[in-house]
Amino acid sequence: MVIAIPTGIKTFSWLATMWQGSLRFKTPLIFSLGFIFLFTVGGVTGVMLANAGVDILFHDTYYVVAHFHYVLSMGAVFGLFAAFYYWIEKITGLRYNQILANLHFLIFFIGVNLIFFPMHFLGLASMPRRIPDYPDFYAGWNMIASFGSTISVIAVLIFFYVLYDLLVYGEQDLYLSWNDNALTWYYIQRLVISNRCLDTSINFDAARPWQFGFQDPASPIMEGIIDLHHDIMFYLIAVVIFVLWMLCRIIFLFIRERNPIPSNITHNAMLEIIWTVIPAVILLLIIIPSFSLLYAIDELMDHEVTLRVIGNQWYWTYEYPDYFSDLSFDSYMVLEEDLESIIGKGALRLLEVDKRVVLPIEVGIRILISSTDVLHSFAIPSLGIKMDACPGRLNQVNLWINRPGVYYGQCSEICGVNHGFMPIVIEGVSMKTYSDWLKIKNEINYRWYDRKFTTFCFDSYMNDLEKDSELF
């Protein structure tokens, strides 16, 4: 998160460089302005991802994809185009078509934002990245992103045509060629003239189509994650609005027609101190609730139920080791052609499983997570859970379910060709329903055991459990 301080310094330095300048809105400057905006958006989302509490939900989702593409694939690429349009005339001594170059910027700016901005919403809806297919309710924003990619391809074709037009039909200009001393004298004269003048001067436990925010929380940790996200967004929106205001002021006040003589100020120590201290203060304000959430996530609680989760390629194995029975089962994704016959109408494609995990609500639950082959990630967005399943290692998360419901998740760590087809379904029920479900499961699992011993042990355990359930 500390990298936000030098990033903020860079942004304010770029703005200060243009402040009180004499701006000519040619293509290089337009791409530079676009770069500052896109880099700022990528930077503030990076601050969000730097908070470990929120990143539990954002890890390996499309929110991460949107972030690093805004910083690299969009911010850096716009900077490269700005440099290209600035230097290509000086290298070749030829003028490019200004109208086509500006059209390239406009279409490219619209296209890339249509591609990657909706990915923030997909990340809030917990769509995993690097999957070959996705549930249907993610289709809307993905359709917008696909439309944006088409626009971006058109922009790239326009760029290649601008390059072709420059090399074939470009007009030669003495003041642009490095081979002519006129360029040097031209800038010397401008510098002398400038210096002379300056002296005087409803519950959604799975994602839904076109979703803008998180899935509805069903655990205290998820509620904390959403609260922290909203707190951080207050600062991020303020930063983005300020940067946009500065850009608009610069564009309006210091266009060449209004301010023909640029300022020659290069340093201001007090201003540099201010724009270093302000990002640091903002980060300190963010760190306090961020650490509170992080400690709350790692806090151990008294648990009454233990669930053991084992990741396999490509299904999950669940075990309930608290009881006298060997209560375990494998959970596989239901194929699309079997959805109606197994689950019924309204089933969610790529998210339904043949056997659901059943857990009681308002009870401390310990989940032990491991793997038998490669890395997996056990993730349920509505419960605020995301933990890697590592071979040879036992990871633990604590869970408290606030309300009844059916909670859907997916494996969020790339684990092979069928990574996108390892759904997770947890059903939160009352303690009475949970105890009845355990009785049925134990009767099935223990038919080959000594029934007298098994019935005595299990019935005594269930009697104690039902007495505890009266508290709920």
mmCIF file of N, CA, C and O in Angstrom, residues 256-335:
data_model
loop_
_atom_site.group_PDB
_atom_site.id
_atom_site.type_symbol
_atom_site.label_atom_id
_atom_site.label_comp_id
_atom_site.label_asym_id
_atom_site.label_seq_id
_atom_site.Cartn_x
_atom_site.Cartn_y
_atom_site.Cartn_z
ATOM 1 N N ARG A 256 -3.271 26.979 -25.255
ATOM 2 C CA ARG A 256 -2.337 27.943 -25.842
ATOM 3 C C ARG A 256 -3.000 29.282 -26.180
ATOM 4 O O ARG A 256 -2.411 30.351 -26.011
ATOM 5 N N GLU A 257 -4.252 29.236 -26.600
ATOM 6 C CA GLU A 257 -4.924 30.477 -26.965
ATOM 7 C C GLU A 257 -5.142 31.390 -25.756
ATOM 8 O O GLU A 257 -5.159 32.614 -25.874
ATOM 9 N N ARG A 258 -5.335 30.811 -24.566
ATOM 10 C CA ARG A 258 -5.567 31.611 -23.370
ATOM 11 C C ARG A 258 -4.266 31.965 -22.650
ATOM 12 O O ARG A 258 -4.207 32.987 -21.950
ATOM 13 N N ASN A 259 -3.275 31.111 -22.750
ATOM 14 C CA ASN A 259 -2.031 31.339 -22.026
ATOM 15 C C ASN A 259 -0.847 31.070 -22.952
ATOM 16 O O ASN A 259 -0.226 30.017 -22.887
ATOM 17 N N PRO A 260 -0.530 32.013 -23.826
ATOM 18 C CA PRO A 260 0.515 31.764 -24.819
ATOM 19 C C PRO A 260 1.921 31.675 -24.228
ATOM 20 O O PRO A 260 2.809 31.078 -24.820
ATOM 21 N N ILE A 261 2.141 32.258 -23.044
ATOM 22 C CA ILE A 261 3.472 32.261 -22.442
ATOM 23 C C ILE A 261 3.466 31.331 -21.229
ATOM 24 O O ILE A 261 2.832 31.629 -20.211
ATOM 25 N N PRO A 262 4.140 30.194 -21.301
ATOM 26 C CA PRO A 262 4.133 29.259 -20.168
ATOM 27 C C PRO A 262 4.999 29.744 -19.026
ATOM 28 O O PRO A 262 5.923 30.531 -19.215
ATOM 29 N N SER A 263 4.671 29.269 -17.832
ATOM 30 C CA SER A 263 5.465 29.599 -16.651
ATOM 31 C C SER A 263 6.801 28.872 -16.699
ATOM 32 O O SER A 263 6.913 27.776 -17.249
ATOM 33 N N ASN A 264 7.833 29.492 -16.094
ATOM 34 C CA ASN A 264 9.150 28.837 -16.033
ATOM 35 C C ASN A 264 9.473 28.318 -14.650
ATOM 36 O O ASN A 264 10.628 28.031 -14.324
ATOM 37 N N ILE A 265 8.457 28.202 -13.800
ATOM 38 C CA ILE A 265 8.663 27.654 -12.457
ATOM 39 C C ILE A 265 8.907 26.149 -12.571
ATOM 40 O O ILE A 265 8.158 25.433 -13.241
ATOM 41 N N THR A 266 9.933 25.664 -11.894
ATOM 42 C CA THR A 266 10.275 24.233 -11.965
ATOM 43 C C THR A 266 10.157 23.526 -10.621
ATOM 44 O O THR A 266 9.941 22.319 -10.584
ATOM 45 N N HIS A 267 10.306 24.255 -9.492
ATOM 46 C CA HIS A 267 10.257 23.606 -8.181
ATOM 47 C C HIS A 267 9.503 24.488 -7.195
ATOM 48 O O HIS A 267 9.547 25.712 -7.269
ATOM 49 N N ASN A 268 8.836 23.831 -6.273
ATOM 50 C CA ASN A 268 8.190 24.496 -5.153
ATOM 51 C C ASN A 268 8.234 23.532 -3.976
ATOM 52 O O ASN A 268 7.464 22.571 -3.920
ATOM 53 N N ALA A 269 9.141 23.788 -3.055
ATOM 54 C CA ALA A 269 9.390 22.833 -1.966
ATOM 55 C C ALA A 269 8.148 22.600 -1.122
ATOM 56 O O ALA A 269 7.818 21.460 -0.775
ATOM 57 N N MET A 270 7.426 23.658 -0.771
ATOM 58 C CA MET A 270 6.240 23.516 0.066
ATOM 59 C C MET A 270 5.172 22.682 -0.642
ATOM 60 O O MET A 270 4.531 21.811 -0.028
ATOM 61 N N LEU A 271 4.964 22.934 -1.926
ATOM 62 C CA LEU A 271 3.970 22.176 -2.680
ATOM 63 C C LEU A 271 4.344 20.698 -2.739
ATOM 64 O O LEU A 271 3.481 19.818 -2.596
ATOM 65 N N GLU A 272 5.621 20.396 -2.913
ATOM 66 C CA GLU A 272 6.054 19.000 -2.968
ATOM 67 C C GLU A 272 5.873 18.310 -1.623
ATOM 68 O O GLU A 272 5.536 17.120 -1.555
ATOM 69 N N ILE A 273 6.094 19.040 -0.532
ATOM 70 C CA ILE A 273 5.855 18.476 0.796
ATOM 71 C C ILE A 273 4.374 18.171 0.982
ATOM 72 O O ILE A 273 3.985 17.113 1.490
ATOM 73 N N ILE A 274 3.523 19.099 0.527
ATOM 74 C CA ILE A 274 2.078 18.913 0.705
ATOM 75 C C ILE A 274 1.595 17.683 -0.045
ATOM 76 O O ILE A 274 0.853 16.850 0.502
ATOM 77 N N TRP A 275 2.019 17.537 -1.325
ATOM 78 C CA TRP A 275 1.483 16.393 -2.068
ATOM 79 C C TRP A 275 2.198 15.089 -1.729
ATOM 80 O O TRP A 275 1.886 14.043 -2.269
ATOM 81 N N THR A 276 3.180 15.127 -0.835
ATOM 82 C CA THR A 276 3.727 13.896 -0.256
ATOM 83 C C THR A 276 3.000 13.537 1.036
ATOM 84 O O THR A 276 2.707 12.365 1.302
ATOM 85 N N VAL A 277 2.686 14.567 1.840
ATOM 86 C CA VAL A 277 2.059 14.322 3.135
ATOM 87 C C VAL A 277 0.601 13.893 2.972
ATOM 88 O O VAL A 277 0.128 12.987 3.676
ATOM 89 N N ILE A 278 -0.122 14.506 2.045
ATOM 90 C CA ILE A 278 -1.557 14.197 1.898
ATOM 91 C C ILE A 278 -1.794 12.720 1.565
ATOM 92 O O ILE A 278 -2.634 12.073 2.212
ATOM 93 N N PRO A 279 -1.101 12.118 0.554
ATOM 94 C CA PRO A 279 -1.309 10.676 0.335
ATOM 95 C C PRO A 279 -0.951 9.831 1.548
ATOM 96 O O PRO A 279 -1.616 8.827 1.826
ATOM 97 N N ALA A 280 0.097 10.252 2.294
ATOM 98 C CA ALA A 280 0.471 9.488 3.489
ATOM 99 C C ALA A 280 -0.629 9.545 4.542
ATOM 100 O O ALA A 280 -0.945 8.533 5.182
ATOM 101 N N VAL A 281 -1.238 10.714 4.720
ATOM 102 C CA VAL A 281 -2.333 10.854 5.692
ATOM 103 C C VAL A 281 -3.539 10.017 5.268
ATOM 104 O O VAL A 281 -4.183 9.346 6.097
ATOM 105 N N ILE A 282 -3.851 10.032 3.975
ATOM 106 C CA ILE A 282 -4.981 9.223 3.487
ATOM 107 C C ILE A 282 -4.733 7.740 3.759
ATOM 108 O O ILE A 282 -5.634 7.007 4.194
ATOM 109 N N LEU A 283 -3.503 7.288 3.517
ATOM 110 C CA LEU A 283 -3.181 5.877 3.773
ATOM 111 C C LEU A 283 -3.299 5.543 5.259
ATOM 112 O O LEU A 283 -3.763 4.457 5.624
ATOM 113 N N LEU A 284 -2.882 6.446 6.130
ATOM 114 C CA LEU A 284 -3.025 6.206 7.565
ATOM 115 C C LEU A 284 -4.492 6.082 7.957
ATOM 116 O O LEU A 284 -4.846 5.244 8.798
ATOM 117 N N LEU A 285 -5.347 6.905 7.353
ATOM 118 C CA LEU A 285 -6.779 6.812 7.638
ATOM 119 C C LEU A 285 -7.364 5.489 7.142
ATOM 120 O O LEU A 285 -8.337 4.981 7.712
ATOM 121 N N ILE A 286 -6.787 4.940 6.067
ATOM 122 C CA ILE A 286 -7.273 3.668 5.537
ATOM 123 C C ILE A 286 -6.731 2.495 6.350
ATOM 124 O O ILE A 286 -7.413 1.483 6.561
ATOM 125 N N ILE A 287 -5.497 2.624 6.843
ATOM 126 C CA ILE A 287 -4.841 1.507 7.522
ATOM 127 C C ILE A 287 -5.586 1.103 8.786
ATOM 128 O O ILE A 287 -5.679 -0.082 9.115
ATOM 129 N N ILE A 288 -6.145 2.073 9.511
ATOM 130 C CA ILE A 288 -6.782 1.763 10.800
ATOM 131 C C ILE A 288 -7.927 0.760 10.639
ATOM 132 O O ILE A 288 -7.911 -0.313 11.269
ATOM 133 N N PRO A 289 -8.945 1.030 9.796
ATOM 134 C CA PRO A 289 -9.995 -0.001 9.639
ATOM 135 C C PRO A 289 -9.500 -1.247 8.916
ATOM 136 O O PRO A 289 -10.034 -2.334 9.132
ATOM 137 N N SER A 290 -8.467 -1.085 8.062
ATOM 138 C CA SER A 290 -7.948 -2.254 7.340
ATOM 139 C C SER A 290 -7.337 -3.261 8.301
ATOM 140 O O SER A 290 -7.599 -4.469 8.216
ATOM 141 N N PHE A 291 -6.516 -2.799 9.239
ATOM 142 C CA PHE A 291 -5.914 -3.705 10.210
ATOM 143 C C PHE A 291 -6.964 -4.295 11.150
ATOM 144 O O PHE A 291 -6.854 -5.450 11.576
ATOM 145 N N SER A 292 -7.973 -3.500 11.483
ATOM 146 C CA SER A 292 -9.046 -4.027 12.347
ATOM 147 C C SER A 292 -9.726 -5.222 11.691
ATOM 148 O O SER A 292 -9.972 -6.248 12.342
ATOM 149 N N LEU A 293 -10.028 -5.095 10.387
ATOM 150 C CA LEU A 293 -10.658 -6.202 9.676
ATOM 151 C C LEU A 293 -9.716 -7.388 9.574
ATOM 152 O O LEU A 293 -10.122 -8.543 9.745
ATOM 153 N N LEU A 294 -8.433 -7.129 9.321
ATOM 154 C CA LEU A 294 -7.462 -8.217 9.172
ATOM 155 C C LEU A 294 -7.334 -9.018 10.457
ATOM 156 O O LEU A 294 -7.298 -10.257 10.436
ATOM 157 N N TYR A 295 -7.285 -8.333 11.587
ATOM 158 C CA TYR A 295 -7.198 -9.038 12.867
ATOM 159 C C TYR A 295 -8.492 -9.798 13.156
ATOM 160 O O TYR A 295 -8.470 -10.884 13.747
ATOM 161 N N ALA A 296 -9.627 -9.228 12.767
ATOM 162 C CA ALA A 296 -10.901 -9.927 12.981
ATOM 163 C C ALA A 296 -10.963 -11.217 12.159
ATOM 164 O O ALA A 296 -11.501 -12.234 12.623
ATOM 165 N N ILE A 297 -10.399 -11.181 10.946
ATOM 166 C CA ILE A 297 -10.411 -12.381 10.103
ATOM 167 C C ILE A 297 -9.545 -13.479 10.713
ATOM 168 O O ILE A 297 -9.907 -14.666 10.694
ATOM 169 N N ASP A 298 -8.399 -13.094 11.271
ATOM 170 C CA ASP A 298 -7.472 -14.089 11.823
ATOM 171 C C ASP A 298 -7.810 -14.508 13.240
ATOM 172 O O ASP A 298 -7.164 -15.402 13.790
ATOM 173 N N GLU A 299 -8.786 -13.857 13.859
ATOM 174 C CA GLU A 299 -9.112 -14.174 15.248
ATOM 175 C C GLU A 299 -9.720 -15.582 15.351
ATOM 176 O O GLU A 299 -10.596 -15.967 14.576
ATOM 177 N N LEU A 300 -9.243 -16.338 16.322
ATOM 178 C CA LEU A 300 -9.767 -17.681 16.552
ATOM 179 C C LEU A 300 -11.031 -17.596 17.391
ATOM 180 O O LEU A 300 -11.113 -16.824 18.340
ATOM 181 N N MET A 301 -12.010 -18.408 17.055
ATOM 182 C CA MET A 301 -13.264 -18.450 17.808
ATOM 183 C C MET A 301 -13.519 -19.871 18.297
ATOM 184 O O MET A 301 -12.978 -20.847 17.762
ATOM 185 N N ASP A 302 -14.317 -19.971 19.350
ATOM 186 C CA ASP A 302 -14.736 -21.293 19.823
ATOM 187 C C ASP A 302 -15.656 -21.908 18.780
ATOM 188 O O ASP A 302 -16.663 -21.309 18.386
ATOM 189 N N HIS A 303 -15.309 -23.090 18.335
ATOM 190 C CA HIS A 303 -16.097 -23.718 17.277
ATOM 191 C C HIS A 303 -16.853 -24.919 17.818
ATOM 192 O O HIS A 303 -16.382 -25.623 18.730
ATOM 193 N N GLU A 304 -18.020 -25.136 17.274
ATOM 194 C CA GLU A 304 -18.840 -26.293 17.624
ATOM 195 C C GLU A 304 -18.941 -27.283 16.474
ATOM 196 O O GLU A 304 -19.383 -28.410 16.667
ATOM 197 N N VAL A 305 -18.575 -26.851 15.269
ATOM 198 C CA VAL A 305 -18.636 -27.718 14.092
ATOM 199 C C VAL A 305 -17.319 -27.580 13.328
ATOM 200 O O VAL A 305 -16.797 -26.473 13.179
ATOM 201 N N THR A 306 -16.809 -28.706 12.864
ATOM 202 C CA THR A 306 -15.601 -28.711 12.044
ATOM 203 C C THR A 306 -15.923 -29.317 10.684
ATOM 204 O O THR A 306 -16.557 -30.371 10.601
ATOM 205 N N LEU A 307 -15.502 -28.642 9.632
ATOM 206 C CA LEU A 307 -15.656 -29.139 8.265
ATOM 207 C C LEU A 307 -14.267 -29.237 7.639
ATOM 208 O O LEU A 307 -13.505 -28.265 7.651
ATOM 209 N N ARG A 308 -13.960 -30.391 7.120
ATOM 210 C CA ARG A 308 -12.684 -30.580 6.431
ATOM 211 C C ARG A 308 -12.944 -30.570 4.926
ATOM 212 O O ARG A 308 -13.781 -31.314 4.413
ATOM 213 N N VAL A 309 -12.217 -29.713 4.209
ATOM 214 C CA VAL A 309 -12.391 -29.544 2.766
ATOM 215 C C VAL A 309 -11.102 -29.975 2.077
ATOM 216 O O VAL A 309 -10.014 -29.507 2.427
ATOM 217 N N ILE A 310 -11.230 -30.843 1.081
ATOM 218 C CA ILE A 310 -10.070 -31.355 0.348
ATOM 219 C C ILE A 310 -10.307 -31.095 -1.136
ATOM 220 O O ILE A 310 -11.299 -31.549 -1.711
ATOM 221 N N GLY A 311 -9.396 -30.358 -1.754
ATOM 222 C CA GLY A 311 -9.495 -30.074 -3.175
ATOM 223 C C GLY A 311 -8.881 -31.164 -4.020
ATOM 224 O O GLY A 311 -7.812 -31.692 -3.703
ATOM 225 N N ASN A 312 -9.562 -31.523 -5.093
ATOM 226 C CA ASN A 312 -9.075 -32.523 -6.043
ATOM 227 C C ASN A 312 -9.270 -31.968 -7.450
ATOM 228 O O ASN A 312 -10.037 -31.032 -7.676
ATOM 229 N N GLN A 313 -8.584 -32.537 -8.419
ATOM 230 C CA GLN A 313 -8.822 -32.177 -9.820
ATOM 231 C C GLN A 313 -9.959 -33.052 -10.357
ATOM 232 O O GLN A 313 -9.745 -34.232 -10.630
ATOM 233 N N TRP A 314 -11.176 -32.577 -10.558
ATOM 234 C CA TRP A 314 -11.657 -31.245 -10.328
ATOM 235 C C TRP A 314 -12.977 -31.378 -9.615
ATOM 236 O O TRP A 314 -14.048 -31.235 -10.189
ATOM 237 N N TYR A 315 -12.894 -31.639 -8.322
ATOM 238 C CA TYR A 315 -14.066 -31.759 -7.460
ATOM 239 C C TYR A 315 -13.596 -31.533 -6.034
ATOM 240 O O TYR A 315 -12.392 -31.478 -5.735
ATOM 241 N N TRP A 316 -14.555 -31.400 -5.121
ATOM 242 C CA TRP A 316 -14.247 -31.186 -3.712
ATOM 243 C C TRP A 316 -14.678 -32.394 -2.891
ATOM 244 O O TRP A 316 -15.703 -33.018 -3.171
ATOM 245 N N THR A 317 -13.910 -32.694 -1.868
ATOM 246 C CA THR A 317 -14.264 -33.724 -0.897
ATOM 247 C C THR A 317 -14.506 -33.047 0.444
ATOM 248 O O THR A 317 -13.689 -32.232 0.897
ATOM 249 N N TYR A 318 -15.623 -33.370 1.085
ATOM 250 C CA TYR A 318 -15.987 -32.775 2.372
ATOM 251 C C TYR A 318 -16.076 -33.855 3.434
ATOM 252 O O TYR A 318 -16.618 -34.941 3.195
ATOM 253 N N GLU A 319 -15.552 -33.552 4.609
ATOM 254 C CA GLU A 319 -15.583 -34.484 5.734
ATOM 255 C C GLU A 319 -16.054 -33.745 6.981
ATOM 256 O O GLU A 319 -15.718 -32.576 7.189
ATOM 257 N N TYR A 320 -16.831 -34.451 7.810
ATOM 258 C CA TYR A 320 -17.288 -33.938 9.104
ATOM 259 C C TYR A 320 -16.626 -34.776 10.198
ATOM 260 O O TYR A 320 -17.179 -35.791 10.640
ATOM 261 N N PRO A 321 -15.444 -34.401 10.668
ATOM 262 C CA PRO A 321 -14.686 -35.272 11.574
ATOM 263 C C PRO A 321 -15.134 -35.213 13.027
ATOM 264 O O PRO A 321 -14.578 -35.934 13.865
ATOM 265 N N ASP A 322 -16.122 -34.385 13.379
ATOM 266 C CA ASP A 322 -16.532 -34.252 14.779
ATOM 267 C C ASP A 322 -17.338 -35.447 15.278
ATOM 268 O O ASP A 322 -17.472 -35.630 16.488
ATOM 269 N N TYR A 323 -17.883 -36.234 14.350
ATOM 270 C CA TYR A 323 -18.881 -37.223 14.744
ATOM 271 C C TYR A 323 -18.293 -38.624 14.690
ATOM 272 O O TYR A 323 -17.220 -38.864 14.141
ATOM 273 N N PHE A 324 -19.060 -39.572 15.276
ATOM 274 C CA PHE A 324 -18.579 -40.934 15.353
ATOM 275 C C PHE A 324 -18.636 -41.653 14.019
ATOM 276 O O PHE A 324 -18.098 -42.723 13.870
ATOM 277 N N SER A 325 -19.273 -41.058 13.069
ATOM 278 C CA SER A 325 -19.371 -41.693 11.766
ATOM 279 C C SER A 325 -18.278 -41.180 10.845
ATOM 280 O O SER A 325 -17.709 -40.116 11.053
ATOM 281 N N ASP A 326 -18.018 -41.940 9.825
ATOM 282 C CA ASP A 326 -17.089 -41.501 8.781
ATOM 283 C C ASP A 326 -17.894 -40.723 7.749
ATOM 284 O O ASP A 326 -18.133 -41.198 6.645
ATOM 285 N N LEU A 327 -18.333 -39.527 8.138
ATOM 286 C CA LEU A 327 -19.232 -38.743 7.303
ATOM 287 C C LEU A 327 -18.413 -37.925 6.313
ATOM 288 O O LEU A 327 -17.826 -36.902 6.659
ATOM 289 N N SER A 328 -18.357 -38.400 5.082
ATOM 290 C CA SER A 328 -17.619 -37.696 4.034
ATOM 291 C C SER A 328 -18.279 -37.984 2.690
ATOM 292 O O SER A 328 -18.944 -39.011 2.520
ATOM 293 N N PHE A 329 -18.070 -37.067 1.742
ATOM 294 C CA PHE A 329 -18.629 -37.272 0.404
ATOM 295 C C PHE A 329 -17.887 -36.393 -0.584
ATOM 296 O O PHE A 329 -17.259 -35.386 -0.212
ATOM 297 N N ASP A 330 -17.952 -36.761 -1.850
ATOM 298 C CA ASP A 330 -17.388 -35.975 -2.942
ATOM 299 C C ASP A 330 -18.491 -35.143 -3.580
ATOM 300 O O ASP A 330 -19.635 -35.589 -3.698
ATOM 301 N N SER A 331 -18.151 -33.939 -3.988
ATOM 302 C CA SER A 331 -19.123 -33.026 -4.572
ATOM 303 C C SER A 331 -18.652 -32.629 -5.971
ATOM 304 O O SER A 331 -17.577 -32.030 -6.126
ATOM 305 N N TYR A 332 -19.463 -32.965 -6.979
ATOM 306 C CA TYR A 332 -19.131 -32.695 -8.378
ATOM 307 C C TYR A 332 -20.113 -31.676 -8.961
ATOM 308 O O TYR A 332 -21.272 -31.595 -8.541
ATOM 309 N N MET A 333 -19.645 -30.933 -9.943
ATOM 310 C CA MET A 333 -20.527 -30.014 -10.648
ATOM 311 C C MET A 333 -21.571 -30.790 -11.450
ATOM 312 O O MET A 333 -21.261 -31.818 -12.056
ATOM 313 N N VAL A 334 -22.807 -30.291 -11.454
ATOM 314 C CA VAL A 334 -23.870 -30.897 -12.246
ATOM 315 C C VAL A 334 -23.741 -30.399 -13.682
ATOM 316 O O VAL A 334 -23.663 -29.185 -13.931
ATOM 317 N N LEU A 335 -23.696 -31.317 -14.621
ATOM 318 C CA LEU A 335 -23.567 -30.942 -16.024
ATOM 319 C C LEU A 335 -24.806 -30.188 -16.495
ATOM 320 O O LEU A 335 -25.905 -30.363 -15.960
#
